Short mmCIF file of C-alpha atoms in Angstrom, two decimals:
data_model
loop_
_atom_site.label_atom_id
_atom_site.label_comp_id
_atom_site.label_asym_id
_atom_site.label_seq_id
_atom_site.Cartn_x
_atom_site.Cartn_y
_atom_site.Cartn_z
CA UNK A 1 -0.32 0.16 0.03
CA UNK A 2 1.03 3.57 -0.60
CA UNK A 3 2.04 5.64 1.98
CA UNK A 4 -1.05 7.23 2.40
CA UNK A 5 -1.45 10.30 4.95
CA UNK A 6 -4.92 11.48 5.08
CA UNK A 7 -8.16 10.59 3.57
CA UNK A 8 -10.22 12.95 2.46
CA UNK A 9 -14.21 12.03 0.66
CA UNK A 10 -16.20 13.86 -1.02
CA UNK A 11 -20.38 13.59 -0.88
CA UNK A 12 -23.09 13.60 -2.90
CA UNK A 13 -21.01 14.69 -5.72
CA UNK A 14 -23.36 13.11 -8.25
CA UNK A 15 -26.64 14.57 -8.22
CA UNK A 16 -28.43 11.09 -9.10
CA UNK A 17 -26.45 9.55 -5.98
CA UNK A 18 -27.94 12.36 -4.23
CA UNK A 19 -31.26 12.21 -5.28
CA UNK A 20 -31.45 8.19 -4.71
CA UNK A 21 -31.12 8.73 -0.98
CA UNK A 22 -33.34 11.48 -0.81
CA UNK A 23 -30.24 14.36 0.15
CA UNK A 24 -30.35 17.65 -0.54
CA UNK A 25 -28.00 18.62 -3.50
CA UNK A 26 -24.98 20.72 -1.97
CA UNK A 27 -23.89 24.31 -3.13
CA UNK A 28 -20.29 23.47 -2.55
CA UNK A 29 -18.09 19.92 -1.99
CA UNK A 30 -19.39 18.15 0.95
CA UNK A 31 -16.11 16.69 2.28
CA UNK A 32 -15.58 14.35 5.36
CA UNK A 33 -12.71 12.08 5.99
CA UNK A 34 -11.75 8.32 6.97
CA UNK A 35 -9.09 7.20 9.66
CA UNK A 36 -5.82 5.30 7.72
CA UNK A 37 -6.93 2.32 9.62
CA UNK A 38 -9.95 2.02 7.86
CA UNK A 39 -7.76 1.26 4.54
CA UNK A 40 -8.09 -2.03 2.71
CA UNK A 41 -6.58 -3.00 -0.80
CA UNK A 42 -8.91 -5.12 -3.30
CA UNK A 43 -6.41 -8.10 -3.86
CA UNK A 44 -8.99 -10.77 -4.53
CA UNK A 45 -9.27 -11.56 -0.78
CA UNK A 46 -12.32 -12.11 1.77
CA UNK A 47 -12.72 -8.87 3.16
CA UNK A 48 -14.83 -8.40 6.70
CA UNK A 49 -17.51 -5.99 7.46
CA UNK A 50 -19.30 -5.65 10.78
CA UNK A 51 -22.81 -7.65 10.71
CA UNK A 52 -24.45 -6.40 13.92
CA UNK A 53 -24.40 -2.59 13.17
CA UNK A 54 -26.81 -2.54 10.40
CA UNK A 55 -26.63 -2.60 6.52
CA UNK A 56 -23.31 -1.83 5.24
CA UNK A 57 -23.79 -0.16 1.56
CA UNK A 58 -20.79 0.15 -1.23
CA UNK A 59 -20.33 3.29 -3.01
CA UNK A 60 -17.69 3.28 -5.91
CA UNK A 61 -15.52 5.99 -6.55
CA UNK A 62 -12.69 7.43 -8.54
CA UNK A 63 -9.62 7.72 -5.63
CA UNK A 64 -7.08 10.56 -6.63
CA UNK A 65 -3.45 10.41 -5.19
CA UNK A 66 -1.75 14.06 -4.58
CA UNK A 67 1.64 13.54 -5.43
CA UNK A 68 2.99 16.98 -5.54
CA UNK A 69 2.65 20.18 -3.25
CA UNK A 70 -0.37 22.27 -4.29
CA UNK A 71 0.21 25.89 -4.60
CA UNK A 72 -1.98 28.99 -5.11
CA UNK A 73 -2.71 27.76 -8.70
CA UNK A 74 -2.25 24.96 -10.41
CA UNK A 75 -3.54 22.15 -12.99
CA UNK A 76 -4.70 18.95 -11.74
CA UNK A 77 -1.83 16.99 -13.81
CA UNK A 78 0.63 19.27 -11.83
CA UNK A 79 -0.32 17.83 -8.19
CA UNK A 80 -2.36 14.60 -9.09
CA UNK A 81 0.36 11.67 -10.21
CA UNK A 82 -2.04 8.70 -9.46
CA UNK A 83 -5.18 7.43 -9.27
CA UNK A 84 -7.22 4.30 -8.21
CA UNK A 85 -10.85 3.27 -7.71
CA UNK A 86 -12.24 2.53 -4.31
CA UNK A 87 -15.22 1.93 -2.59
CA UNK A 88 -16.59 4.25 0.28
CA UNK A 89 -18.37 1.60 2.56
CA UNK A 90 -21.14 3.17 4.75
CA UNK A 91 -23.19 1.90 7.69
CA UNK A 92 -26.43 3.35 6.03
CA UNK A 93 -28.87 3.00 9.12
CA UNK A 94 -25.91 4.29 11.52
CA UNK A 95 -25.29 7.57 9.13
CA UNK A 96 -29.16 8.34 8.90
CA UNK A 97 -28.81 8.57 12.72
CA UNK A 98 -26.01 10.76 13.01
CA UNK A 99 -27.18 12.95 9.97
CA UNK A 100 -30.71 13.45 11.90
CA UNK A 101 -29.00 14.36 15.15
CA UNK A 102 -26.25 16.68 13.30
CA UNK A 103 -23.30 14.64 14.38
CA UNK A 104 -20.35 13.67 12.53
CA UNK A 105 -20.29 10.43 9.91
CA UNK A 106 -17.16 9.13 11.43
CA UNK A 107 -18.65 6.03 13.26
CA UNK A 108 -20.82 5.40 10.06
CA UNK A 109 -17.87 5.75 7.59
CA UNK A 110 -14.55 4.75 9.40
CA UNK A 111 -14.68 1.34 10.79
CA UNK A 112 -12.19 -1.09 9.89
CA UNK A 113 -12.46 -1.97 5.81
CA UNK A 114 -14.50 1.07 5.13
CA UNK A 115 -12.07 2.83 2.84
CA UNK A 116 -11.47 0.26 0.06
CA UNK A 117 -8.67 0.72 -2.79
CA UNK A 118 -7.62 -0.97 -6.05
CA UNK A 119 -3.82 -0.70 -7.12
CA UNK A 120 -2.93 3.18 -8.29
CA UNK A 121 -1.69 3.69 -11.75
CA UNK A 122 -0.21 6.96 -13.29
CA UNK A 123 -2.80 9.64 -13.62
CA UNK A 124 -3.80 9.69 -17.54
CA UNK A 125 -5.15 13.05 -17.64
CA UNK A 126 -8.57 14.89 -17.54
CA UNK A 127 -9.37 14.12 -21.08
CA UNK A 128 -8.83 10.19 -20.67
CA UNK A 129 -10.87 10.73 -17.22
CA UNK A 130 -14.07 12.21 -19.54
CA UNK A 131 -13.49 9.43 -22.20
CA UNK A 132 -13.53 6.30 -19.46
CA UNK A 133 -16.58 4.95 -17.38
CA UNK A 134 -15.45 3.36 -14.02
CA UNK A 135 -17.93 0.26 -13.00
CA UNK A 136 -18.32 -2.05 -10.09
CA UNK A 137 -20.00 -5.35 -10.84
CA UNK A 138 -21.53 -7.16 -7.92
CA UNK A 139 -21.70 -10.90 -8.77
CA UNK A 140 -21.48 -10.47 -12.24
CA UNK A 141 -23.92 -7.67 -12.92
CA UNK A 142 -22.69 -4.18 -13.30
CA UNK A 143 -24.62 -2.35 -10.54
CA UNK A 144 -22.63 0.98 -10.71
CA UNK A 145 -21.36 3.26 -13.68
CA UNK A 146 -19.76 6.72 -13.30
CA UNK A 147 -17.93 9.13 -15.33
CA UNK A 148 -16.40 12.23 -13.91
CA UNK A 149 -18.18 14.48 -16.88
CA UNK A 150 -21.55 13.69 -14.45
CA UNK A 151 -19.86 15.14 -11.34
CA UNK A 152 -21.15 18.15 -9.83
CA UNK A 153 -17.64 19.36 -8.62
CA UNK A 154 -14.93 18.59 -10.92
CA UNK A 155 -11.09 17.38 -9.80
CA UNK A 156 -9.96 21.02 -9.53
CA UNK A 157 -12.73 22.20 -7.50
CA UNK A 158 -12.70 19.21 -5.32
CA UNK A 159 -8.44 19.64 -4.77
CA UNK A 160 -8.69 23.61 -4.42
CA UNK A 161 -11.50 22.97 -1.47
CA UNK A 162 -9.71 20.14 0.40
CA UNK A 163 -6.30 22.16 0.38
CA UNK A 164 -7.96 25.67 1.24
CA UNK A 165 -9.75 23.73 4.19
CA UNK A 166 -7.14 21.32 5.43
CA UNK A 167 -3.82 21.82 3.41
CA UNK A 168 -3.48 18.67 1.12
CA UNK A 169 0.13 17.23 0.97
CA UNK A 170 1.53 14.54 -0.93
CA UNK A 171 0.38 11.45 0.34
CA UNK A 172 -2.90 12.40 0.43
CA UNK A 173 -5.84 10.94 -1.11
CA UNK A 174 -9.17 12.29 -2.40
CA UNK A 175 -12.45 10.06 -2.97
CA UNK A 176 -14.25 11.85 -5.57
CA UNK A 177 -17.74 10.86 -5.31
CA UNK A 178 -20.14 7.85 -6.17
CA UNK A 179 -22.62 7.58 -8.69
CA UNK A 180 -26.12 6.40 -8.48
CA UNK A 181 -26.82 2.55 -8.02
CA UNK A 182 -25.19 2.00 -4.38
CA UNK A 183 -26.52 -0.92 -2.44
CA UNK A 184 -26.11 -3.20 0.56
CA UNK A 185 -23.43 -5.95 0.58
CA UNK A 186 -24.47 -9.39 1.59
CA UNK A 187 -22.04 -12.35 2.88
CA UNK A 188 -20.47 -14.06 0.29
CA UNK A 189 -21.09 -11.15 -2.58
CA UNK A 190 -18.03 -10.88 -5.13
CA UNK A 191 -17.42 -7.34 -6.20
CA UNK A 192 -15.06 -6.58 -9.40
CA UNK A 193 -14.00 -2.85 -10.19
CA UNK A 194 -13.43 -1.91 -13.44
CA UNK A 195 -11.70 1.14 -15.30
CA UNK A 196 -13.18 0.75 -18.75
CA UNK A 197 -13.12 -2.73 -19.77
CA UNK A 198 -9.73 -3.16 -17.26
CA UNK A 199 -10.05 -4.97 -14.30
CA UNK A 200 -8.56 -3.07 -11.39
CA UNK A 201 -9.45 -5.02 -8.49
CA UNK A 202 -11.62 -8.10 -6.89
CA UNK A 203 -12.39 -9.02 -3.69
CA UNK A 204 -15.46 -11.33 -1.83
CA UNK A 205 -17.13 -9.82 1.37
CA UNK A 206 -17.96 -11.52 4.40
CA UNK A 207 -19.33 -10.43 8.18
CA UNK A 208 -18.16 -10.66 11.50
CA UNK A 209 -19.65 -10.01 14.98
CA UNK A 210 -17.86 -7.47 17.54
CA UNK A 211 -16.48 -9.10 20.81
CA UNK A 212 -15.14 -7.86 24.12
CA UNK A 213 -18.11 -5.17 23.97
#
């Protein structure tokens, strides 16, 4: 795994995803974070998720790796040197309760294995990203398909806001938002993440119960 320092995530960055969850469409990027302890790499293995905290939902995303210092003015290609695909796993019922109380989302977003990521590869540039869809396949069926052309806030705006608010540095990664089609995982499911027609990561899911509470 790359030497990842901070994990930033963008919520509700695809209008149809916001609509499917009944959320308001934000006027500026909705930014949250995950702890690095939630990272897991998709390596064709079995990955465990909690079974006693309600439904766990998948949210497939493009992940950007900040490889260079971000200046006051920049181009995306100047600061992003790698990219990957990832899944922002979410404890949906827990997130709903936290939102209703006005509490942070960390308990619903930062649990172990909640930040899945594939291998990183050299950033191909914005034009290639606009020409290439990313997809999530569940048990042989495509469940999510996204393209950066459908984002409400583009890569430059996301990077700028994260940097202005928190100070991005080399080693930080950004989950850039998920398209519509999110859904619940079930023990035994197999998932494949694809960039265009190329498979970038594969894994199966299982469940565990916490002990010692």
